[in-house]
Amino acid sequence: MSIPPETVRQIQEAVNTDRLLETAVRLVEVPSPTRSAAAVANRLDEIIRHDRFEVERPEAGWPDAPAVVARFHANGSGRTLQFNGHLDTVHLPFVPPRVENGKLYGSGASDMKGGIAAMVEAMRVLQETDLLPAGSVLLTAHDLHETPWGDGSHVDALIDAGYIGDGVLLPEYLCDRLPVIGRGLAVLEVNVTRSGAAVHEVLGGIDQPNVIEAGAEVIRRFAELDRQLSQQTHPLAGRASLFVGRAAGGEIYNQSPIEFQLSGTRRWLPGTSIEQVEREYRAILTEVADARGVTVEGRFQLARDAFQIDREDPLVLAVQAAYQSATGRELPIGAKPFVDDGNSFIRRGGVPAVTHGPDAKGAHTLHEEVSVDELVRVAVVYALTAIAFCEA
Ligand SMILES: [Zn+2]
């Protein structure tokens, strides 16, 4: 798959840096912590209506902040490329937008209002240049992405309602590889409790079922399972794992406590069933509870399932051709280290999805920043991907 150099030149010239940056600033300046994205969705609606795109506002199960959907059709029939972004940001104090020395700062600059502005600019450029030979572009933007405040249900409902293209691009801040595989993720929370009240060690405490020992046993069993999981590997995606990141219990040194908590993650490779993963986890909890005379409750919060797409998939080839045309370099095939809405498009929607966004810094911190050059590059890559992908 190759894109004519003349087409590349025309797209690069058509991307309007000031307009792209203004869009990004206008999105960042509207605070939108997860579950409160209505105002920024209205702002995006206003921006793209002004660009004369057809806009739809499906609720997709979240009437508080209906999603934003826009389309652009070429004349001939062909594939539909979807640009999908989340409008919500993590719950941190709001940082207003600021542009300084070629960089955009502020809440969502990196994750992912900068990327959404780039996808809007890509759609504008395709409309203005008339270079999309066939097919169409579908732009979708939604709330409820960031955990633990959101659960991914807004994008899932959009997928279920049929707002889905033949391939999807997502502008998360991953740009050093072309991800064709990613592990699944569930967040684990375990609570070990015993009956009765907290009591002094010498007033009967020492005779109580020991929740700390039981918790330690759960941790030991998890570590044992993790050693077995380390045998399940993939050359790109790494290994399956069970990781404990937090453990806590007890109030003071000579009191028998009633509660012990631990939390961590379980990651698995494509081809593993989620049901099997959850059963394995629950079996350990039940065995420890029975052996230690305590109650062990476990949460298994599924984030996203694992995925794999064909590295010869037309979407993968189109992104590669677009990236090479825009930068002169090849994008190495790799794995996605995190989970995102792309996993849902692949597993729930049954279409290929590629995460590719700006080289942005500080996601999930107060110091988000992205260079304007990177936003321009992403807009060019998105427009060129559409040209390469939709004609077929
Ligand atoms: Zn994000």
PDB file of C-alpha atoms in Angstrom, residues 88-190:
ATOM      1  CA  ASP A  88     -13.604  12.885  29.710  1.00  0.00           C
ATOM      2  CA  THR A  89     -10.504  13.496  31.795  1.00  0.00           C
ATOM      3  CA  VAL A  90      -9.287  12.020  35.088  1.00  0.00           C
ATOM      4  CA  HIS A  91     -10.477  13.615  38.330  1.00  0.00           C
ATOM      5  CA  LEU A  92      -7.644  16.014  39.140  1.00  0.00           C
ATOM      6  CA  PRO A  93      -7.846  19.777  39.774  1.00  0.00           C
ATOM      7  CA  PHE A  94      -8.619  21.602  36.513  1.00  0.00           C
ATOM      8  CA  VAL A  95      -5.660  23.124  34.660  1.00  0.00           C
ATOM      9  CA  PRO A  96      -6.731  25.733  32.054  1.00  0.00           C
ATOM     10  CA  PRO A  97      -5.228  25.619  28.543  1.00  0.00           C
ATOM     11  CA  ARG A  98      -1.995  27.498  27.840  1.00  0.00           C
ATOM     12  CA  VAL A  99       0.134  27.561  24.689  1.00  0.00           C
ATOM     13  CA  GLU A 100       3.818  28.284  25.176  1.00  0.00           C
ATOM     14  CA  ASN A 101       6.892  27.627  23.016  1.00  0.00           C
ATOM     15  CA  GLY A 102       4.984  25.415  20.595  1.00  0.00           C
ATOM     16  CA  LYS A 103       3.365  23.323  23.293  1.00  0.00           C
ATOM     17  CA  LEU A 104      -0.186  22.994  24.539  1.00  0.00           C
ATOM     18  CA  TYR A 105      -0.683  22.523  28.291  1.00  0.00           C
ATOM     19  CA  GLY A 106      -3.800  21.869  30.360  1.00  0.00           C
ATOM     20  CA  SER A 107      -6.294  19.222  31.472  1.00  0.00           C
ATOM     21  CA  GLY A 108      -6.776  16.711  28.674  1.00  0.00           C
ATOM     22  CA  ALA A 109      -4.075  18.223  26.430  1.00  0.00           C
ATOM     23  CA  SER A 110      -2.424  14.772  26.314  1.00  0.00           C
ATOM     24  CA  ASP A 111      -5.343  12.555  27.256  1.00  0.00           C
ATOM     25  CA  MET A 112      -6.973  13.152  24.836  1.00  0.00           C
ATOM     26  CA  LYS A 113      -8.449  16.483  23.746  1.00  0.00           C
ATOM     27  CA  GLY A 114      -5.329  17.306  21.718  1.00  0.00           C
ATOM     28  CA  GLY A 115      -5.813  14.050  19.824  1.00  0.00           C
ATOM     29  CA  ILE A 116      -9.531  14.746  19.324  1.00  0.00           C
ATOM     30  CA  ALA A 117      -8.674  18.146  17.838  1.00  0.00           C
ATOM     31  CA  ALA A 118      -6.258  16.358  15.454  1.00  0.00           C
ATOM     32  CA  MET A 119      -8.983  13.942  14.344  1.00  0.00           C
ATOM     33  CA  VAL A 120     -11.395  16.830  13.747  1.00  0.00           C
ATOM     34  CA  GLU A 121      -8.725  18.603  11.686  1.00  0.00           C
ATOM     35  CA  ALA A 122      -8.119  15.423   9.646  1.00  0.00           C
ATOM     36  CA  MET A 123     -11.821  15.284   8.782  1.00  0.00           C
ATOM     37  CA  ARG A 124     -11.881  18.966   7.791  1.00  0.00           C
ATOM     38  CA  VAL A 125      -8.873  18.485   5.535  1.00  0.00           C
ATOM     39  CA  LEU A 126     -10.476  15.506   3.789  1.00  0.00           C
ATOM     40  CA  GLN A 127     -13.594  17.600   3.207  1.00  0.00           C
ATOM     41  CA  GLU A 128     -11.691  20.606   1.872  1.00  0.00           C
ATOM     42  CA  THR A 129      -9.213  18.809  -0.376  1.00  0.00           C
ATOM     43  CA  ASP A 130     -11.649  16.323  -1.865  1.00  0.00           C
ATOM     44  CA  LEU A 131      -8.819  13.757  -1.631  1.00  0.00           C
ATOM     45  CA  LEU A 132     -10.830  10.972   0.006  1.00  0.00           C
ATOM     46  CA  PRO A 133     -11.382   8.783  -3.061  1.00  0.00           C
ATOM     47  CA  ALA A 134     -14.228   6.651  -1.685  1.00  0.00           C
ATOM     48  CA  GLY A 135     -15.907   5.508   1.493  1.00  0.00           C
ATOM     49  CA  SER A 136     -16.401   7.676   4.540  1.00  0.00           C
ATOM     50  CA  VAL A 137     -15.076   8.908   7.841  1.00  0.00           C
ATOM     51  CA  LEU A 138     -17.061   8.496  11.057  1.00  0.00           C
ATOM     52  CA  LEU A 139     -16.061  10.603  14.058  1.00  0.00           C
ATOM     53  CA  THR A 140     -17.278   9.558  17.518  1.00  0.00           C
ATOM     54  CA  ALA A 141     -16.554  11.094  20.919  1.00  0.00           C
ATOM     55  CA  HIS A 142     -17.900  10.029  24.298  1.00  0.00           C
ATOM     56  CA  ASP A 143     -17.723  10.079  28.108  1.00  0.00           C
ATOM     57  CA  LEU A 144     -17.144   7.350  30.769  1.00  0.00           C
ATOM     58  CA  HIS A 145     -13.666   6.251  29.707  1.00  0.00           C
ATOM     59  CA  GLU A 146     -11.426   6.951  32.673  1.00  0.00           C
ATOM     60  CA  THR A 147     -11.556   4.464  35.543  1.00  0.00           C
ATOM     61  CA  PRO A 148     -12.576   4.154  38.301  1.00  0.00           C
ATOM     62  CA  TRP A 149     -15.197   6.892  37.610  1.00  0.00           C
ATOM     63  CA  GLY A 150     -16.157   5.490  34.227  1.00  0.00           C
ATOM     64  CA  ASP A 151     -16.678   1.902  33.164  1.00  0.00           C
ATOM     65  CA  GLY A 152     -16.393   2.065  29.372  1.00  0.00           C
ATOM     66  CA  SER A 153     -20.148   1.615  29.011  1.00  0.00           C
ATOM     67  CA  HIS A 154     -20.627   4.725  26.859  1.00  0.00           C
ATOM     68  CA  VAL A 155     -18.365   3.482  24.078  1.00  0.00           C
ATOM     69  CA  ASP A 156     -19.753  -0.051  24.462  1.00  0.00           C
ATOM     70  CA  ALA A 157     -23.299   1.273  23.933  1.00  0.00           C
ATOM     71  CA  LEU A 158     -22.146   3.260  20.880  1.00  0.00           C
ATOM     72  CA  ILE A 159     -20.673   0.062  19.431  1.00  0.00           C
ATOM     73  CA  ASP A 160     -23.848  -1.879  20.223  1.00  0.00           C
ATOM     74  CA  ALA A 161     -25.971   0.834  18.576  1.00  0.00           C
ATOM     75  CA  GLY A 162     -23.994   0.439  15.357  1.00  0.00           C
ATOM     76  CA  TYR A 163     -21.806   3.561  15.510  1.00  0.00           C
ATOM     77  CA  ILE A 164     -18.864   1.630  14.201  1.00  0.00           C
ATOM     78  CA  GLY A 165     -16.661   1.808  11.118  1.00  0.00           C
ATOM     79  CA  ASP A 166     -14.745  -0.906   9.261  1.00  0.00           C
ATOM     80  CA  GLY A 167     -11.633   0.135  11.164  1.00  0.00           C
ATOM     81  CA  VAL A 168     -10.985   2.498  14.089  1.00  0.00           C
ATOM     82  CA  LEU A 169      -8.196   4.898  15.052  1.00  0.00           C
ATOM     83  CA  LEU A 170      -7.859   6.104  18.660  1.00  0.00           C
ATOM     84  CA  PRO A 171      -5.595   9.051  19.504  1.00  0.00           C
ATOM     85  CA  GLU A 172      -4.276   7.826  22.872  1.00  0.00           C
ATOM     86  CA  TYR A 173      -0.671   8.890  23.559  1.00  0.00           C
ATOM     87  CA  LEU A 174       1.044   5.889  21.944  1.00  0.00           C
ATOM     88  CA  CYS A 175       3.204   6.691  18.940  1.00  0.00           C
ATOM     89  CA  ASP A 176       6.405   4.612  19.004  1.00  0.00           C
ATOM     90  CA  ARG A 177       4.852   1.378  17.709  1.00  0.00           C
ATOM     91  CA  LEU A 178       1.929   0.030  15.737  1.00  0.00           C
ATOM     92  CA  PRO A 179       0.077  -2.081  18.301  1.00  0.00           C
ATOM     93  CA  VAL A 180      -1.394  -5.335  16.943  1.00  0.00           C
ATOM     94  CA  ILE A 181      -1.731  -7.158  20.264  1.00  0.00           C
ATOM     95  CA  GLY A 182      -2.563  -6.270  23.842  1.00  0.00           C
ATOM     96  CA  ARG A 183      -3.176  -8.073  27.103  1.00  0.00           C
ATOM     97  CA  GLY A 184      -6.516  -8.133  28.871  1.00  0.00           C
ATOM     98  CA  LEU A 185      -6.811  -6.557  32.315  1.00  0.00           C
ATOM     99  CA  ALA A 186      -8.913  -7.045  35.435  1.00  0.00           C
ATOM    100  CA  VAL A 187      -8.448  -5.114  38.675  1.00  0.00           C
ATOM    101  CA  LEU A 188      -8.542  -7.347  41.755  1.00  0.00           C
ATOM    102  CA  GLU A 189      -9.637  -6.277  45.232  1.00  0.00           C
ATOM    103  CA  VAL A 190      -9.619  -8.784  48.066  1.00  0.00           C
TER     104      VAL A 190
END
